[in-house]
């Protein structure tokens, strides 16, 4: 990043750490920050509770949520100055410097900063190299965890105490500046997403003629609008019979979604496939809100056949759990490893049987689908899901197939996507810079 380097370096003796300033030391984590292992019965304590969901990935920020009132089993006690580190799915990079007394999930390790400044320690544990090293040690396919035996034996760099404090303060200042830039960019992205969702909604409800896109006002008689007017209306409309749809083009139909898709096809379709075949694996975090999927993870079919959701090339996946559903997580999946994929159980899978995958995806991104789906969610707070019955029975417009294809290629909302995606990448780059800045502590 252009910062001045130290005058002299030496080999740390650890491959992932590389060279370090010559006056720094290394020590095993378990000696610099021993484990605090005080267990309490969660249901019998009035201490505030911290779960993995209360810690923001990579930033170390505490996320305040509604207090849990149904806690059971054992929790770990922590005190101000302790550092909490998530051992479950360590790639999520969850670490928190406690400034209050409380109890936490047993999936969080509680470390005492006895031989290291806690402010420095939490930033070291959020460095990219440390997270990668811990993540490389995990065991368990469905719930990958790292053990304290491994984590505690990792070497950490230890500058002099005063320098630790200076590094922590420097990182606070720099990452705050980057976080402010991320916040501004994120607000802009959200506005673009709202605009794009409105354009998609106008297109799939027939409020303007996608066959002849252009500037023009859509009259109110064309049906209920969603805040956007783009292009000329169709020549003739009819009552759809659905309140939120209003009027639709006269040659369009209204159908339940189940008549256009096969919902959650059974994994028995691949029961005869070799169990040692590599297939795509998509946890929720690899699916974006813009329809972009990261194809970086594959697994053996035998490892994912039980306990995960099945899909194949051409399917549409959509998140069903809060807040991922509200945020619009979903995508058309293509170019899967061997054409087959498995992923989070929190996905619904829609396989088009009459029409284009792109049109079905557009429907799931439309404003009414989101708004009505939220109202139909079932389950307790924090674990609410869109039921399969809602997706199956949802009433949608069914244009002729050639118009579905035109809607998918519709330039107005695709232009908004071209604005959203680079902005999202820019925000992601800023986030990576923040991660990198936190990693400079090593």
Short mmCIF file of C-alpha atoms in Angstrom, two decimals, residues 55 68 96 99 102 104 107 117 123 127 134 162 169 181 190 211 239 246 254 264 349 393 396 405 417:
data_model
loop_
_atom_site.label_atom_id
_atom_site.label_comp_id
_atom_site.label_asym_id
_atom_site.label_seq_id
_atom_site.Cartn_x
_atom_site.Cartn_y
_atom_site.Cartn_z
CA UNK A 55 -19.93 -11.08 14.96
CA UNK A 68 -32.15 -15.02 22.74
CA UNK A 96 -14.33 -10.11 18.54
CA UNK A 99 -15.58 -4.94 26.10
CA UNK A 102 -20.88 -12.27 29.02
CA UNK A 104 -20.84 -17.09 24.20
CA UNK A 107 -18.29 -22.55 18.77
CA UNK A 117 -2.17 -6.85 23.62
CA UNK A 123 -6.35 -7.97 14.32
CA UNK A 127 -5.39 -11.39 9.02
CA UNK A 134 -6.73 -22.17 10.38
CA UNK A 162 4.21 -0.33 22.60
CA UNK A 169 -4.37 2.24 16.52
CA UNK A 181 -16.02 4.40 1.72
CA UNK A 190 -28.72 -0.53 -2.84
CA UNK A 211 -40.40 -5.82 -27.95
CA UNK A 239 -57.76 -7.48 -16.25
CA UNK A 246 -53.61 -5.26 -12.25
CA UNK A 254 -51.66 -15.82 -15.64
CA UNK A 264 -37.13 -28.98 -5.66
CA UNK A 349 -34.64 -25.11 -6.61
CA UNK A 393 -48.85 -21.38 -5.79
CA UNK A 396 -47.24 -14.96 -12.29
CA UNK A 405 -36.67 -14.44 -24.09
CA UNK A 417 -27.12 -4.69 -13.74
#
